[in-house]
CSV table of C-alpha atoms and ligand atoms in Angstrom, one decimal:
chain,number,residue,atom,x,y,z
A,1,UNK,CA,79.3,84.1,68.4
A,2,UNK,CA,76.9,86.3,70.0
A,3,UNK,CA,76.5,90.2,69.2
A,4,UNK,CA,78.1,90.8,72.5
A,5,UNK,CA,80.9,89.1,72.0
A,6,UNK,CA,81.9,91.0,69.2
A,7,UNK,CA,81.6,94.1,70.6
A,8,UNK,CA,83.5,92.8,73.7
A,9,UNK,CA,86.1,91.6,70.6
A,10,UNK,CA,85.9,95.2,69.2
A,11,UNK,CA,87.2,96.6,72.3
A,12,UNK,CA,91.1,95.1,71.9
A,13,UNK,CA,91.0,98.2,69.1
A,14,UNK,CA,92.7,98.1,65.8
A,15,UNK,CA,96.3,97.3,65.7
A,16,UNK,CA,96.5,101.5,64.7
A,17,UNK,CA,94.7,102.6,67.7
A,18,UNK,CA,96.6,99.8,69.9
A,19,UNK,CA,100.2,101.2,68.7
A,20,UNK,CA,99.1,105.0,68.9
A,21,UNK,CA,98.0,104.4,72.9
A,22,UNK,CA,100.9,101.7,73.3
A,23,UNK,CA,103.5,104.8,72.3
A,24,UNK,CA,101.2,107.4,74.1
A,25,UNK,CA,101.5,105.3,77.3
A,26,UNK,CA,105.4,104.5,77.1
A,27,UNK,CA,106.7,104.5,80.6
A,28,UNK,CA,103.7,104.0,82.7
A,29,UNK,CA,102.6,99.8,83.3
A,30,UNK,CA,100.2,97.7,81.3
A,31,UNK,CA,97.5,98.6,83.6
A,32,UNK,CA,97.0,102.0,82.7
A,33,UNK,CA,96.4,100.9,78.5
A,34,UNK,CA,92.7,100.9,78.3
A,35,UNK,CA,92.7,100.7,74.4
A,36,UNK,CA,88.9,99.7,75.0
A,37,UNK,CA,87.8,103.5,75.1
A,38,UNK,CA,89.0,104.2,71.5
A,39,UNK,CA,87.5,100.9,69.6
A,40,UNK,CA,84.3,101.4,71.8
A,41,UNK,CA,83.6,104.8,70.3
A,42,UNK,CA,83.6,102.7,66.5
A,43,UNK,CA,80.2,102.0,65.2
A,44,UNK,CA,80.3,98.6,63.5
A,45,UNK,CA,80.3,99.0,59.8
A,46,UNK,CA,76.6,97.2,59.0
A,47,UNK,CA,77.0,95.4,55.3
A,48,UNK,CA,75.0,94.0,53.4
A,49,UNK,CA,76.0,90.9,50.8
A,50,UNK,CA,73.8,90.2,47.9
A,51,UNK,CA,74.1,86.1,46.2
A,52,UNK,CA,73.3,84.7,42.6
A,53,UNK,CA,72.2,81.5,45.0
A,54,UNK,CA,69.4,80.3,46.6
A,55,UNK,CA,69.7,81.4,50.9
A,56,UNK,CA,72.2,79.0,52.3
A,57,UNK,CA,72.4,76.2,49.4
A,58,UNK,CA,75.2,74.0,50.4
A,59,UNK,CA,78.9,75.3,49.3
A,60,UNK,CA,77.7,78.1,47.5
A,61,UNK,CA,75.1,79.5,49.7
A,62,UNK,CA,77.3,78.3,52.5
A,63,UNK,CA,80.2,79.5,51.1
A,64,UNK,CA,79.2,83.2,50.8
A,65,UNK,CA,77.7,82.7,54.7
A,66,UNK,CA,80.9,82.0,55.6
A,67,UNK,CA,83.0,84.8,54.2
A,68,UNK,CA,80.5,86.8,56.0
A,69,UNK,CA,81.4,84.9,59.5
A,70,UNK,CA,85.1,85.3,58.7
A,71,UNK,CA,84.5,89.4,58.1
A,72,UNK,CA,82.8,89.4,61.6
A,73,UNK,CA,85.1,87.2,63.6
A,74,UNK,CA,88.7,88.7,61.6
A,75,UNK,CA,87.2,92.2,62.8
A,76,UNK,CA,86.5,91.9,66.1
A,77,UNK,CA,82.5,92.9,64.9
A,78,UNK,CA,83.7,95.9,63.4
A,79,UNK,CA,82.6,94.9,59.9
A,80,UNK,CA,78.7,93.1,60.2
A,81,UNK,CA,77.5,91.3,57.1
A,82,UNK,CA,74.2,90.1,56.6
A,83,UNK,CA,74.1,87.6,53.8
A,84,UNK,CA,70.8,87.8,51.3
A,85,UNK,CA,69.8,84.6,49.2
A,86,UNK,CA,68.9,85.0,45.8
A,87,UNK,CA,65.7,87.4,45.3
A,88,UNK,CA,65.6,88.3,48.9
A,89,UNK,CA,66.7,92.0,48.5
A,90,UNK,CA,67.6,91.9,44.5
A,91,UNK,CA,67.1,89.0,42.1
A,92,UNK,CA,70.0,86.6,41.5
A,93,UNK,CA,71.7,88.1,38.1
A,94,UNK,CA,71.3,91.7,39.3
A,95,UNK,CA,73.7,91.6,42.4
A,96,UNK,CA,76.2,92.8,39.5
A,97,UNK,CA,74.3,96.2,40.0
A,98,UNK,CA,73.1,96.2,43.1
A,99,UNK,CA,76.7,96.0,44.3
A,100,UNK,CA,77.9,98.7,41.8
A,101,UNK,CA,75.4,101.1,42.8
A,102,UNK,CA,75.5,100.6,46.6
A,103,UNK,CA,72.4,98.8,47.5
A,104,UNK,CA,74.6,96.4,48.8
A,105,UNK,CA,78.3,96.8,50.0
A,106,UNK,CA,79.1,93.3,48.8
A,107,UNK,CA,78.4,90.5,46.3
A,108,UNK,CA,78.9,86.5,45.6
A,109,UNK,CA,78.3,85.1,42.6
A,110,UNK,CA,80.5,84.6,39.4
A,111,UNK,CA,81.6,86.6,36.9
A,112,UNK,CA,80.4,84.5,34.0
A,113,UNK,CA,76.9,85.5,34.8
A,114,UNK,CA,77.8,89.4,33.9
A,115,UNK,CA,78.8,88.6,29.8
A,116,UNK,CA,75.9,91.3,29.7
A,117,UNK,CA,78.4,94.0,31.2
A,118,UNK,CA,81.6,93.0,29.1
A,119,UNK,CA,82.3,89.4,27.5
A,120,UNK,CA,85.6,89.3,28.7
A,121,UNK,CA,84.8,89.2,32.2
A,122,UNK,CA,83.6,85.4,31.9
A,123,UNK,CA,87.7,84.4,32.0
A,124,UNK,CA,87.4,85.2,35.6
A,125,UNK,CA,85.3,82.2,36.1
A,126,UNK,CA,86.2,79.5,34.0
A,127,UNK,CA,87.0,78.5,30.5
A,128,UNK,CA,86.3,75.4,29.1
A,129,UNK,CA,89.4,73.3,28.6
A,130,UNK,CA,91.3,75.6,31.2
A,131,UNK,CA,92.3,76.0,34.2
A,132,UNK,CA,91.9,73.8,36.9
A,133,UNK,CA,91.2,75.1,40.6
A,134,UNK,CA,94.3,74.9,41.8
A,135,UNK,CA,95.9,76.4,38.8
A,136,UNK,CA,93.3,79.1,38.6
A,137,UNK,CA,94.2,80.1,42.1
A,138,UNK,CA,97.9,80.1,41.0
A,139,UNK,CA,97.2,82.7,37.9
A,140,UNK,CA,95.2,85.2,40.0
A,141,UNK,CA,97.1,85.4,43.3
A,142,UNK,CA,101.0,84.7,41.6
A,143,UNK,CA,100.2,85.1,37.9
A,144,UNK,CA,98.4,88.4,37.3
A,145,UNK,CA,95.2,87.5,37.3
A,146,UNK,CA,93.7,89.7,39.7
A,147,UNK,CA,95.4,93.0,38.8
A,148,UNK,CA,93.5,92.3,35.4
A,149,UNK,CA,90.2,91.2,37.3
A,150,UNK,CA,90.6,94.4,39.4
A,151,UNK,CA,91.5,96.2,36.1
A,152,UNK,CA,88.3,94.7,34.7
A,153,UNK,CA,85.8,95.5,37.3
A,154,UNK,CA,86.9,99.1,38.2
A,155,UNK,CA,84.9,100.9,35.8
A,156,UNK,CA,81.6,99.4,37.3
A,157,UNK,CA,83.2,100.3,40.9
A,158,UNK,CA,83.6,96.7,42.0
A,159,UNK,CA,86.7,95.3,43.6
A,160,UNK,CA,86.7,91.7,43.0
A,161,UNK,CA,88.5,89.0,45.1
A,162,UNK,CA,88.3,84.9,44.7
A,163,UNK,CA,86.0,83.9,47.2
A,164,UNK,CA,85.4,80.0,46.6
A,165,UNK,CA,85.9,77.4,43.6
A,166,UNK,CA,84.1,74.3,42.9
A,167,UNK,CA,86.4,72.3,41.1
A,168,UNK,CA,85.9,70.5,38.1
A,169,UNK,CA,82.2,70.2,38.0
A,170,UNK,CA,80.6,67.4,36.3
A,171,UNK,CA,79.4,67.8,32.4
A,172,UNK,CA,75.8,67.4,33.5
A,173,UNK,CA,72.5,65.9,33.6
A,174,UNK,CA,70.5,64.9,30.5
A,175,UNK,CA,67.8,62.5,29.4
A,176,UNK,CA,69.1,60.9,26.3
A,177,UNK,CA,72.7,59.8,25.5
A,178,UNK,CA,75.4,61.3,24.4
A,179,UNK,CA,77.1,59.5,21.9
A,180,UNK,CA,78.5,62.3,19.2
A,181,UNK,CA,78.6,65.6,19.2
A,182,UNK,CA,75.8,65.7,16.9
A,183,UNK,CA,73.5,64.6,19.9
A,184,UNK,CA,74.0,68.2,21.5
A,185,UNK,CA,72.3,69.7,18.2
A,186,UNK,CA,68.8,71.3,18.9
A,187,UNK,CA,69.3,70.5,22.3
A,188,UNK,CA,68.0,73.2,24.8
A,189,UNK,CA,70.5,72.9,27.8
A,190,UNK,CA,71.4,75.5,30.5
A,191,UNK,CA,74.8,76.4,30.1
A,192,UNK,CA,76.3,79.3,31.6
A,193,UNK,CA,79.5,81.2,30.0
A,194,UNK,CA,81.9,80.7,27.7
A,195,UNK,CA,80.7,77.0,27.5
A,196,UNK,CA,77.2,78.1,26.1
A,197,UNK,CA,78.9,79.4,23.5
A,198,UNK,CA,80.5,76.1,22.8
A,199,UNK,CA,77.6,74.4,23.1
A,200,UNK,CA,75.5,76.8,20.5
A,201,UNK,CA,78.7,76.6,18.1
A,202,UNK,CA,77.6,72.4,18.7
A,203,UNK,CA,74.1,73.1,17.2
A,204,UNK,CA,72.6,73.2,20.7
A,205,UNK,CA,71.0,76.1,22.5
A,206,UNK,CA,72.1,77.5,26.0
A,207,UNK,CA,70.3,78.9,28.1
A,208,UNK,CA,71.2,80.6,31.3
A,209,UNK,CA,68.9,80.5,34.0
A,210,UNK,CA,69.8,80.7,38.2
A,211,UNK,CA,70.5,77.6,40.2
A,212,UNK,CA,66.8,78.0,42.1
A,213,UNK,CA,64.9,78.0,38.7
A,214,UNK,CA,66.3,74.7,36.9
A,215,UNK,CA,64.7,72.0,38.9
A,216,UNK,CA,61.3,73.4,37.6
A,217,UNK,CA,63.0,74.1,34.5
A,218,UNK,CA,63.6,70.3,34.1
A,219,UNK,CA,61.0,69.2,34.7
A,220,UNK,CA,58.4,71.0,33.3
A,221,UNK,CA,60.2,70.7,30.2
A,222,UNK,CA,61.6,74.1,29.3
A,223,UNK,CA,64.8,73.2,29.1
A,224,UNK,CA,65.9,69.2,27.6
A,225,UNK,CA,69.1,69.0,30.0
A,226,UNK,CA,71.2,70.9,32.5
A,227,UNK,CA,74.4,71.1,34.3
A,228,UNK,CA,74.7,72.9,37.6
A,229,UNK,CA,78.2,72.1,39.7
A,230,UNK,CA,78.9,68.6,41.2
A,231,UNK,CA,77.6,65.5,42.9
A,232,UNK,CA,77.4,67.6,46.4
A,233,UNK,CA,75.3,70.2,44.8
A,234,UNK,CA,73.0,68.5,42.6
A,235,UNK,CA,72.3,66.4,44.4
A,236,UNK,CA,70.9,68.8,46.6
A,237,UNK,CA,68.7,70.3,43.9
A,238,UNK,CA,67.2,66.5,43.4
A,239,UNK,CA,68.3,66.6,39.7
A,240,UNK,CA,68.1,62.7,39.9
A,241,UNK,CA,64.3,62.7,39.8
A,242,UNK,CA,63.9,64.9,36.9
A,243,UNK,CA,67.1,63.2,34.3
A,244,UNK,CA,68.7,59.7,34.3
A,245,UNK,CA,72.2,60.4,32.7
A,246,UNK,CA,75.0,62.1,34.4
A,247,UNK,CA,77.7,63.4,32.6
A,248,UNK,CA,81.5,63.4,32.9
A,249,UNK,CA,83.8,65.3,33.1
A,250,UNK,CA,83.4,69.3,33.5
A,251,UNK,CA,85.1,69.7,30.7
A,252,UNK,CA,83.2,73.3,30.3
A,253,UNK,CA,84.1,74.2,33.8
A,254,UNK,CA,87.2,72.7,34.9
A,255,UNK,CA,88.1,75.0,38.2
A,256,UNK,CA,84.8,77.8,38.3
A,257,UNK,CA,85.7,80.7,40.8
A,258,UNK,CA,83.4,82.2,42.8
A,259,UNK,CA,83.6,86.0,43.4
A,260,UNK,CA,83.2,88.2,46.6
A,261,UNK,CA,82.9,91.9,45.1
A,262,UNK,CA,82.6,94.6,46.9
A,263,UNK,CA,81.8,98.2,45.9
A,264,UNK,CA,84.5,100.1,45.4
A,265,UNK,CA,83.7,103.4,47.9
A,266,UNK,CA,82.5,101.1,50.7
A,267,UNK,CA,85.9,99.5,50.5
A,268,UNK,CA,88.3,102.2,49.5
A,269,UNK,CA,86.8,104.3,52.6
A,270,UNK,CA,87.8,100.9,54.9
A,271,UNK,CA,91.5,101.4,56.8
A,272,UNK,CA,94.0,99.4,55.5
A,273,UNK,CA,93.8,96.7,58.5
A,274,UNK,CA,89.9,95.9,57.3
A,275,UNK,CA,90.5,96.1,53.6
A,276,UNK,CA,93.2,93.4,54.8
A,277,UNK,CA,91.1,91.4,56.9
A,278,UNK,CA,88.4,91.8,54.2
A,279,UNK,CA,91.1,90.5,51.3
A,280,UNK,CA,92.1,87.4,53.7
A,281,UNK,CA,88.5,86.4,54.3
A,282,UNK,CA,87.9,86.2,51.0
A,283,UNK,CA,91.2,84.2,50.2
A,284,UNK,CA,90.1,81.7,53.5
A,285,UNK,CA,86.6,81.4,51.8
A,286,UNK,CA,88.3,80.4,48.7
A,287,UNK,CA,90.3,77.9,50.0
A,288,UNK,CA,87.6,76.5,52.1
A,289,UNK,CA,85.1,76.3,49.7
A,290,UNK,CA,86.8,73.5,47.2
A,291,UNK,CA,88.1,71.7,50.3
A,292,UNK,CA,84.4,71.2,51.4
A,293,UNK,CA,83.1,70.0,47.3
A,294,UNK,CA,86.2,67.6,47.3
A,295,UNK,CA,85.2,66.0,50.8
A,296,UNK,CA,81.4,66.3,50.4
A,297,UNK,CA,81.5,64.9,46.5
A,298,UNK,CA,82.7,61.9,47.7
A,299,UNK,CA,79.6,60.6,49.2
A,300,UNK,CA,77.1,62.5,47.4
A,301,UNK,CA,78.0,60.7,44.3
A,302,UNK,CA,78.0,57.3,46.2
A,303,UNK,CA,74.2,58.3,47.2
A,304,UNK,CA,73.5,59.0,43.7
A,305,UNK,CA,74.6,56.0,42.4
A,306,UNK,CA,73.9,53.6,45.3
A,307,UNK,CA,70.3,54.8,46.5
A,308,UNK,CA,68.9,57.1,43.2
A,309,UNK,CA,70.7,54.3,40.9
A,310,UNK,CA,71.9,57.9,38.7
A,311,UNK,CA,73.5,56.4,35.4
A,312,UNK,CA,77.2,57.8,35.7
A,313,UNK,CA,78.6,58.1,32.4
A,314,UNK,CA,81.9,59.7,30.8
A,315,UNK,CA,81.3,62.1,27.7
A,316,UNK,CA,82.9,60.3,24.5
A,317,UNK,CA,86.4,60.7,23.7
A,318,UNK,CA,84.9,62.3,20.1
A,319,UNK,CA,82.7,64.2,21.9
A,320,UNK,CA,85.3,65.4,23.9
A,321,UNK,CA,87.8,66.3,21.2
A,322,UNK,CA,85.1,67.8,19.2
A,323,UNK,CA,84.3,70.1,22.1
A,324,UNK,CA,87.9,70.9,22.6
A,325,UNK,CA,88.0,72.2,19.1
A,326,UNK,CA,85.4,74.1,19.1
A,327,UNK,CA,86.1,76.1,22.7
A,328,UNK,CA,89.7,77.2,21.3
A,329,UNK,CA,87.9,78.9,18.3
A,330,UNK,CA,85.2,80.1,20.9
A,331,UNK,CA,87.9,81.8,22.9
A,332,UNK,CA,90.3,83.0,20.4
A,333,UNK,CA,87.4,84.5,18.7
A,334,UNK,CA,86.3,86.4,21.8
A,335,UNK,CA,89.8,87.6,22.5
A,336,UNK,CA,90.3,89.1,18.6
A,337,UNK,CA,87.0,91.0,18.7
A,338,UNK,CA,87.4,92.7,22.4
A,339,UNK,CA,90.4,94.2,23.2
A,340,UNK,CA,90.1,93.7,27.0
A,341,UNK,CA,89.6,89.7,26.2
A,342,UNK,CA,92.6,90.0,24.4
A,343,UNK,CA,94.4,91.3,27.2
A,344,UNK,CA,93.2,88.9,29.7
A,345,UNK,CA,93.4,85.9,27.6
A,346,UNK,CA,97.1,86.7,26.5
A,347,UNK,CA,97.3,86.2,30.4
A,348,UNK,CA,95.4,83.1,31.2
A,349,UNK,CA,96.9,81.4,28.0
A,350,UNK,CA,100.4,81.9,28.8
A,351,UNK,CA,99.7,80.7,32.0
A,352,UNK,CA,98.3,77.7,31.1
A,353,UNK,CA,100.9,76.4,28.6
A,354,UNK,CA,103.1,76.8,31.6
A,355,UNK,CA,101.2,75.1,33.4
A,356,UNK,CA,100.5,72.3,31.6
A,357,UNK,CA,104.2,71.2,31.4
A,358,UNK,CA,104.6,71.8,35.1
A,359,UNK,CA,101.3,69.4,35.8
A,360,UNK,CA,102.3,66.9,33.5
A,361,UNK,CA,105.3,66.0,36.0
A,362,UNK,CA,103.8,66.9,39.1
A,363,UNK,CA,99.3,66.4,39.2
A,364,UNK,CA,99.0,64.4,36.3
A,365,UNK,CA,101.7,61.9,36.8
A,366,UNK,CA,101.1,61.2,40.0
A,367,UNK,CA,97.3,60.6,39.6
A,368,UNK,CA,98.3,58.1,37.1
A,369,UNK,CA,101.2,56.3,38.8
A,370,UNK,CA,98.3,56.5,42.1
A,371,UNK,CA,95.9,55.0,39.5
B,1,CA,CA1,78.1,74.9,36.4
């Protein structure tokens, strides 16, 4: 849509200027309404939305472009975003700041990257053996989630929102099997959040390093293996030509939500009808994001397989229990040494033993009967 399009958009007003004239004007005909003289007077808000990922990487990059288009078109042009890729304006793992200082009015990324700022704020992205996306989305929109996300984020004067999920990613690429859990010992492996932690309880040693820097990171070496998202996105990164195993399932990142934050002045000062339109183009973002992985995976794994003949393998049942193991006392441990974890995981585990029993009837029975 073109710049003067939106202002031409900007001119129907806000529903609160529209109803103010509309009651102003009661009596006289349609033709006399020129709400266009109040919006006209409005200076579009000009934002700026810092990304953890590289400048318009498919889903993610994509993803955070969109919630930007949304903002624009839902406005009528009264809110602009510009959208900055990793590094352009601040490097990838300092949007967190940036964002709570005001260099930028908004944010995407995931809050598993800011473990720096306060442990428990990786729940909000994913847990291994947790959530799934749709489940996720059920916990923070019906089940408390986000009052304890927003509750979480306040004191750095961020307002988060859910603005994308990947769905279960895959476990990840490596170079050597995986046959027990032993094989994970000594092994250098970027891993970001909570399953890091499971990984270095394994013997092996995470590292977390931005999407942009593991392709290098691979292959010169630095790191022995990696895991990134899904079939869509690595193989947009080329991971095939730098590691011949591929790992599944996710098992460390079953449902990961992306964020959209946005600092906490620049919003509260918003009226109510942008902070709405701002909320709902988050939660349209969301939604669209995991609908584009699950149609996009589909054929990106098939070229994988097909044309880079990747080795597609599932993670041992063993290696799998062993893992499970291990991320319960990874989580429980966080939640008895912060109080705030505590809090939130009370929350996210309540809500998944719920869950559970509902998705063994419903998800789970059905993908079996489907088989
Ligand atoms: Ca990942």
């Amino acid at each position: 849509m073109k710049r003067r399009d939106f202002i031409k958009k900007a001119g129907a007003g806000s529903l609160l200027a529209g109803s103010v004239l509309v009651s102003a004007c009661k009596g006289k005909s349609q033709a006399e309404v020129k709400p266009a003289a109040v919006a006209k007077t409005d200076k579009p808000l000009e934002w700026k939305m810092v990304t953890t990922w590289p400048k318009n990487f498919p889903g993610l990059g994509t993803g955070a472009n969109f919630l930007a288009e949304q903002i624009e078109a839902m406005s009528g042009g009264r809110i602009k975003v510009k959208v900055y890729g990793a590094g352009e304006l601040v490097p990838a793992f300092e949007i967190f700041d940036a964002v709570s200082s005001g260099t930028a009015q908004m944010g995407h990324g995931s809050a598993y990257y800011w473990k720096g700022k306060n442990e428990a704020l990786q729940f909000f992205s994913t847990v291994p053996f947790g959530l799934t996306a749709d489940e996720m989305n059920a916990w923070l929109h019906h089940g408390g989630g986000l009052e304890l996300w927003t509750e979480a984020y306040a004191p750095f004067g961020l307002v988060p929102m859910a603005a994308g999920n990947t769905g279960v990613q895959m476990a990840g690429w490596f170079n050597k099997e995986i046959n027990s859990v032993d094989d994970l010992k000594g092994l250098k492996m970027r891993i970001p959040g909570l399953g890091g932690e499971v990984l270095k309880r394994a013997g092996g040693t995470p590292v977390n390093l931005p999407g942009g820097e593991l392709f290098t990171a691979m292959q010169s070496g630095t790191i022995d293996a990696t895991e990134w998202v899904n079939p869509y996105n690595d193989l947009a990164f080329g991971f095939h030509k730098v590691a011949k195993l591929y790992y599944y399932p996710g098992w460390h990142e079953p449902g990961t939500t992306l964020e959209c934050m946005v600092n906490k002045q620049a919003f509260d000062a918003l009226p109510a009808d942008l902070q709405s339109i701002v909320r709902n183009a988050a939660r349209v973002a969301n939604a669209n994001m995991l609908s584009e992985y699950i149609a996009r995976n589909n054929d990106a794994l098939e070229k994988l397989v097909n044309e880079h003949q990747v080795d597609v393998r599932k993670l041992p049942d063993d290696v799998i229990n062993s893992l499970r193991a291990l991320s319960d006392e990874v989580t429980s441990e966080l939640a008895a040494k912060n109080e705030q974890a505590r809090k939130i995981y009370d929350s996210y585990k309540s809500f998944r033993e719920k869950v559970i029993k509902w998705q063994n009837v419903s998800e789970r029975a059905y993908l079996e009967a489907r088989g």
